PDB file of C-alpha atoms in Angstrom:
ATOM      1  CA  MET L   1      -6.197  34.223  17.400  1.00 62.00           C
ATOM      2  CA  ILE L   2      -2.942  32.311  16.825  1.00 65.00           C
ATOM      3  CA  ASN L   3      -2.741  31.540  20.564  1.00 69.00           C
ATOM      4  CA  GLU L   4      -6.271  30.128  20.422  1.00 73.00           C
ATOM      5  CA  LEU L   5      -5.252  27.903  17.514  1.00 72.00           C
ATOM      6  CA  TYR L   6      -2.226  26.556  19.406  1.00 69.00           C
ATOM      7  CA  ILE L   7      -4.478  25.772  22.366  1.00 70.00           C
ATOM      8  CA  LEU L   8      -6.884  24.062  19.978  1.00 71.00           C
ATOM      9  CA  LEU L   9      -4.067  21.820  18.697  1.00 70.00           C
ATOM     10  CA  LYS L  10      -3.842  20.330  22.194  1.00 75.00           C
ATOM     11  CA  ASN L  11      -7.580  19.574  22.148  1.00 73.00           C
ATOM     12  CA  LYS L  12      -8.006  15.871  21.490  1.00 79.00           C
ATOM     13  CA  LYS L  13     -11.773  15.887  21.027  1.00 87.00           C
ATOM     14  CA  ASN L  14     -14.230  16.017  18.173  1.00 92.00           C
ATOM     15  CA  THR L  15     -14.723  19.743  17.750  1.00 89.00           C
ATOM     16  CA  LEU L  16     -16.904  22.253  15.946  1.00 90.00           C
ATOM     17  CA  ILE L  17     -14.778  25.295  15.193  1.00 89.00           C
ATOM     18  CA  VAL L  18     -17.184  28.183  14.784  1.00 90.00           C
ATOM     19  CA  LEU L  19     -15.732  30.993  12.722  1.00 86.00           C
ATOM     20  CA  GLN L  20     -17.258  34.266  13.885  1.00 82.00           C
ATOM     21  CA  ASP L  21     -15.450  36.323  11.255  1.00 76.00           C
ATOM     22  CA  GLU L  22     -15.077  34.746   7.812  1.00 75.00           C
ATOM     23  CA  LYS L  23     -12.124  37.054   7.135  1.00 76.00           C
ATOM     24  CA  LYS L  24     -10.129  34.811   9.486  1.00 78.00           C
ATOM     25  CA  GLU L  25     -10.739  31.716   7.363  1.00 78.00           C
ATOM     26  CA  ASP L  26      -7.361  31.859   5.619  1.00 75.00           C
ATOM     27  CA  ILE L  27      -5.537  32.202   8.940  1.00 76.00           C
ATOM     28  CA  VAL L  28      -7.213  29.042  10.240  1.00 78.00           C
ATOM     29  CA  SER L  29      -6.627  27.041   7.033  1.00 76.00           C
ATOM     30  CA  ASN L  30      -3.003  28.097   6.724  1.00 74.00           C
ATOM     31  CA  PHE L  31      -2.314  27.392  10.383  1.00 76.00           C
ATOM     32  CA  PHE L  32      -3.627  23.841  10.118  1.00 74.00           C
ATOM     33  CA  SER L  33      -1.840  23.181   6.841  1.00 73.00           C
ATOM     34  CA  LEU L  34       1.455  24.169   8.483  1.00 72.00           C
ATOM     35  CA  SER L  35       0.834  22.043  11.574  1.00 66.00           C
ATOM     36  CA  GLY L  36       3.622  19.615  10.779  1.00 62.00           C
ATOM     37  CA  GLY L  37       1.554  16.775   9.408  1.00 60.00           C
ATOM     38  CA  ASN L  38      -0.562  15.926  12.431  1.00 78.00           C
ATOM     39  CA  ILE L  39      -3.746  17.155  10.769  1.00 85.00           C
ATOM     40  CA  GLY L  40      -5.340  15.652   7.677  1.00 88.00           C
ATOM     41  CA  ILE L  41      -7.230  18.307   5.743  1.00 89.00           C
ATOM     42  CA  VAL L  42     -10.407  17.993   3.685  1.00 94.00           C
ATOM     43  CA  SER L  43     -10.932  21.364   2.068  1.00 91.00           C
ATOM     44  CA  SER L  44     -11.440  22.988  -1.299  1.00 89.00           C
ATOM     45  CA  LYS L  45      -8.257  24.927  -0.483  1.00 86.00           C
ATOM     46  CA  PHE L  46      -6.360  21.621  -0.836  1.00 88.00           C
ATOM     47  CA  PRO L  47      -8.050  20.095  -3.899  1.00 91.00           C
ATOM     48  CA  LEU L  48      -7.327  16.967  -5.862  1.00 92.00           C
ATOM     49  CA  LEU L  49      -4.852  17.765  -8.628  1.00 92.00           C
ATOM     50  CA  SER L  50      -6.217  17.848 -12.169  1.00 89.00           C
ATOM     51  CA  ASN L  51      -3.311  16.085 -13.834  1.00 88.00           C
ATOM     52  CA  LEU L  52      -3.481  12.998 -11.597  1.00 91.00           C
ATOM     53  CA  GLU L  53      -5.896  10.104 -11.351  1.00 92.00           C
ATOM     54  CA  THR L  54      -7.830   9.799  -8.098  1.00 92.00           C
ATOM     55  CA  VAL L  55      -5.641   6.927  -6.876  1.00 92.00           C
ATOM     56  CA  GLU L  56      -2.538   9.076  -7.328  1.00 92.00           C
ATOM     57  CA  ASN L  57      -4.178  12.039  -5.602  1.00 91.00           C
ATOM     58  CA  VAL L  58      -5.113   9.885  -2.620  1.00 92.00           C
ATOM     59  CA  PHE L  59      -1.832   8.026  -2.194  1.00 92.00           C
ATOM     60  CA  LEU L  60       0.813  10.480  -3.435  1.00 88.00           C
ATOM     61  CA  PRO L  61       1.477  11.859   0.078  1.00 83.00           C
ATOM     62  CA  LEU L  62       2.143   8.315   1.361  1.00 84.00           C
ATOM     63  CA  MET L  63       4.261   7.438  -1.637  1.00 87.00           C
ATOM     64  CA  TYR L  64       6.374  10.528  -1.028  1.00 84.00           C
ATOM     65  CA  LYS L  65       6.569  10.603   2.788  1.00 82.00           C
ATOM     66  CA  ARG L  66       6.698   6.873   3.521  1.00 85.00           C
ATOM     67  CA  ASN L  67       8.346   5.659   0.324  1.00 86.00           C
ATOM     68  CA  LEU L  68       5.484   3.271  -0.458  1.00 88.00           C
ATOM     69  CA  SER L  69       4.637   2.163  -3.977  1.00 89.00           C
ATOM     70  CA  LEU L  70       1.209   2.804  -5.424  1.00 90.00           C
ATOM     71  CA  ARG L  71       0.564  -0.933  -5.270  1.00 91.00           C
ATOM     72  CA  GLN L  72       1.524  -1.088  -1.571  1.00 90.00           C
ATOM     73  CA  CYS L  73      -0.816   1.811  -0.805  1.00 89.00           C
ATOM     74  CA  CYS L  74      -3.693   0.205  -2.687  1.00 89.00           C
ATOM     75  CA  GLU L  75      -3.184  -3.104  -0.903  1.00 91.00           C
ATOM     76  CA  LYS L  76      -2.800  -1.552   2.537  1.00 90.00           C
ATOM     77  CA  PHE L  77      -5.863   0.673   2.268  1.00 93.00           C
ATOM     78  CA  TYR L  78      -8.096  -1.450   0.042  1.00 92.00           C
ATOM     79  CA  PRO L  79     -10.678  -2.110   2.800  1.00 95.00           C
ATOM     80  CA  TRP L  80     -11.109   1.653   3.301  1.00 95.00           C
ATOM     81  CA  LEU L  81     -11.183   2.265  -0.441  1.00 93.00           C
ATOM     82  CA  LYS L  82     -13.923  -0.327  -0.791  1.00 94.00           C
ATOM     83  CA  GLY L  83     -15.751   0.921   2.306  1.00 94.00           C
ATOM     84  CA  LEU L  84     -15.941   4.396   0.791  1.00 95.00           C
ATOM     85  CA  ASP L  85     -17.138   2.907  -2.518  1.00 93.00           C
ATOM     86  CA  LEU L  86     -14.191   4.381  -4.405  1.00 93.00           C
ATOM     87  CA  GLU L  87     -12.741   1.317  -6.138  1.00 90.00           C
ATOM     88  CA  LYS L  88     -14.534   1.968  -9.460  1.00 90.00           C
ATOM     89  CA  ILE L  89     -13.438   5.593  -9.734  1.00 92.00           C
ATOM     90  CA  MET L  90      -9.830   5.420  -8.574  1.00 92.00           C
ATOM     91  CA  TRP L  91      -8.453   5.548 -12.125  1.00 92.00           C
ATOM     92  CA  LEU L  92     -10.532   8.573 -13.095  1.00 93.00           C
ATOM     93  CA  ARG L  93      -9.392  12.168 -12.952  1.00 93.00           C
ATOM     94  CA  LYS L  94     -11.252  14.589 -10.716  1.00 91.00           C
ATOM     95  CA  GLU L  95     -13.072  16.176 -13.653  1.00 93.00           C
ATOM     96  CA  LYS L  96     -15.027  12.923 -14.072  1.00 93.00           C
ATOM     97  CA  LEU L  97     -16.041  12.706 -10.406  1.00 94.00           C
ATOM     98  CA  SER L  98     -19.158  13.939  -8.650  1.00 94.00           C
ATOM     99  CA  SER L  99     -18.755  16.315  -5.711  1.00 94.00           C
ATOM    100  CA  GLU L 100     -19.585  13.424  -3.361  1.00 95.00           C
ATOM    101  CA  GLU L 101     -16.867  11.241  -4.907  1.00 95.00           C
ATOM    102  CA  ILE L 102     -14.368  14.085  -4.621  1.00 95.00           C
ATOM    103  CA  PHE L 103     -15.249  14.488  -0.939  1.00 96.00           C
ATOM    104  CA  ARG L 104     -14.813  10.754  -0.274  1.00 96.00           C
ATOM    105  CA  ALA L 105     -11.459  10.731  -2.097  1.00 95.00           C
ATOM    106  CA  MET L 106     -10.252  13.759  -0.124  1.00 96.00           C
ATOM    107  CA  PHE L 107     -11.413  12.114   3.105  1.00 96.00           C
ATOM    108  CA  LEU L 108      -9.529   8.918   2.205  1.00 96.00           C
ATOM    109  CA  ARG L 109      -6.411  10.964   1.420  1.00 94.00           C
ATOM    110  CA  ALA L 110      -6.592  12.625   4.863  1.00 93.00           C
ATOM    111  CA  LEU L 111      -7.375   9.330   6.581  1.00 92.00           C
ATOM    112  CA  CYS L 112      -4.492   7.433   4.978  1.00 90.00           C
ATOM    113  CA  ALA L 113      -2.019  10.036   6.207  1.00 84.00           C
ATOM    114  CA  GLU L 114      -2.722   8.583   9.657  1.00 81.00           C
ATOM    115  CA  SER L 115      -3.013  12.003  11.272  1.00 85.00           C
ATOM    116  CA  GLU L 116      -4.828  11.905  14.580  1.00 88.00           C
ATOM    117  CA  ILE L 117      -7.031  14.843  13.550  1.00 89.00           C
ATOM    118  CA  ILE L 118      -8.979  15.338  10.334  1.00 93.00           C
ATOM    119  CA  PHE L 119     -10.014  18.923   9.671  1.00 92.00           C
ATOM    120  CA  PHE L 120     -13.072  19.538   7.467  1.00 95.00           C
ATOM    121  CA  GLN L 121     -13.612  23.016   6.086  1.00 92.00           C
ATOM    122  CA  TYR L 122     -17.305  23.830   5.628  1.00 93.00           C
ATOM    123  CA  PRO L 123     -18.579  20.287   5.059  1.00 95.00           C
ATOM    124  CA  LYS L 124     -22.181  19.291   4.511  1.00 96.00           C
ATOM    125  CA  VAL L 125     -23.938  17.536   7.380  1.00 96.00           C
ATOM    126  CA  SER L 126     -24.393  14.461   5.156  1.00 96.00           C
ATOM    127  CA  GLU L 127     -20.628  14.316   4.610  1.00 97.00           C
ATOM    128  CA  ILE L 128     -19.927  14.313   8.342  1.00 97.00           C
ATOM    129  CA  GLU L 129     -22.596  11.642   8.821  1.00 97.00           C
ATOM    130  CA  LEU L 130     -20.681   9.494   6.319  1.00 97.00           C
ATOM    131  CA  VAL L 131     -17.381  10.190   8.114  1.00 97.00           C
ATOM    132  CA  VAL L 132     -18.733   9.358  11.583  1.00 96.00           C
ATOM    133  CA  LYS L 133     -20.361   6.162  10.317  1.00 97.00           C
ATOM    134  CA  PHE L 134     -17.223   5.102   8.431  1.00 97.00           C
ATOM    135  CA  LEU L 135     -14.868   5.702  11.360  1.00 96.00           C
ATOM    136  CA  LYS L 136     -17.159   3.746  13.667  1.00 96.00           C
ATOM    137  CA  GLU L 137     -17.645   0.874  11.209  1.00 96.00           C
ATOM    138  CA  PHE L 138     -13.906   0.460  10.631  1.00 96.00           C
ATOM    139  CA  GLU L 139     -13.014   1.169  14.271  1.00 96.00           C
ATOM    140  CA  ILE L 140     -10.695   4.014  13.303  1.00 94.00           C
ATOM    141  CA  ASN L 141      -9.733   6.478  16.012  1.00 93.00           C
ATOM    142  CA  ARG L 142      -9.416   9.968  14.582  1.00 92.00           C
ATOM    143  CA  PHE L 143     -10.631  13.271  15.925  1.00 92.00           C
ATOM    144  CA  ILE L 144     -12.950  15.236  13.668  1.00 94.00           C
ATOM    145  CA  TRP L 145     -12.614  19.010  13.554  1.00 92.00           C
ATOM    146  CA  ILE L 146     -15.230  20.872  11.567  1.00 94.00           C
ATOM    147  CA  LEU L 147     -14.911  24.515  10.544  1.00 92.00           C
ATOM    148  CA  VAL L 148     -18.365  26.087  10.291  1.00 93.00           C
ATOM    149  CA  THR L 149     -19.800  29.561  10.196  1.00 90.00           C
ATOM    150  CA  ALA L 150     -21.897  30.861  13.069  1.00 89.00           C
ATOM    151  CA  GLU L 151     -24.942  30.753  10.775  1.00 90.00           C
ATOM    152  CA  LYS L 152     -24.596  27.018  10.096  1.00 92.00           C
ATOM    153  CA  VAL L 153     -23.292  25.664  13.395  1.00 92.00           C
ATOM    154  CA  SER L 154     -26.731  24.543  14.593  1.00 93.00           C
ATOM    155  CA  GLN L 155     -26.897  22.022  11.721  1.00 94.00           C
ATOM    156  CA  PHE L 156     -24.029  20.130  13.377  1.00 94.00           C
ATOM    157  CA  TYR L 157     -25.303  20.066  16.978  1.00 94.00           C
ATOM    158  CA  LYS L 158     -26.597  16.514  16.529  1.00 94.00           C
ATOM    159  CA  PHE L 159     -23.023  15.219  16.583  1.00 94.00           C
ATOM    160  CA  ASN L 160     -22.481  16.486  20.150  1.00 92.00           C
ATOM    161  CA  PHE L 161     -18.991  17.770  19.400  1.00 94.00           C
ATOM    162  CA  GLU L 162     -17.231  20.248  21.626  1.00 89.00           C
ATOM    163  CA  GLN L 163     -17.644  23.784  20.316  1.00 90.00           C
ATOM    164  CA  VAL L 164     -14.894  26.408  20.057  1.00 86.00           C
ATOM    165  CA  GLU L 165     -15.465  29.932  18.760  1.00 85.00           C
ATOM    166  CA  LEU L 166     -12.773  31.797  16.857  1.00 84.00           C
TER     167      LEU L 166
END
């Protein structure tokens, strides 16, 4: 399975990753999280932190890795923040957010990291619709990888992504 994942890393296409055995989920998640920073991750396994406001959760990786201030991050990514309708909730902690707001904040966090691939673990179809629309509207080139179970893969066929089975 690890060899298949390394091959997948070379795949520069929008991809549905169909997990045939849910016991392998942790292997896939851990592999992508250790990929060296080329993959942004939107997953409940990498949640927003409770003791930070949303703005800090979204921009902390940039502040740390690129030595940007919070103000610089907000200014640089304000159009995306506004486009995802997050400006009113950025100073709230995750406990005050709806599941949709949490998803959008996690997507923005992954997007701002400027990774060429964004990996979504078990998203809803409506969430991927939002992502596809947003990327197109803002002319952002990122590859979307979606981890789905074999039972739910058909819900995502409408996106016409390449399909890989693990």
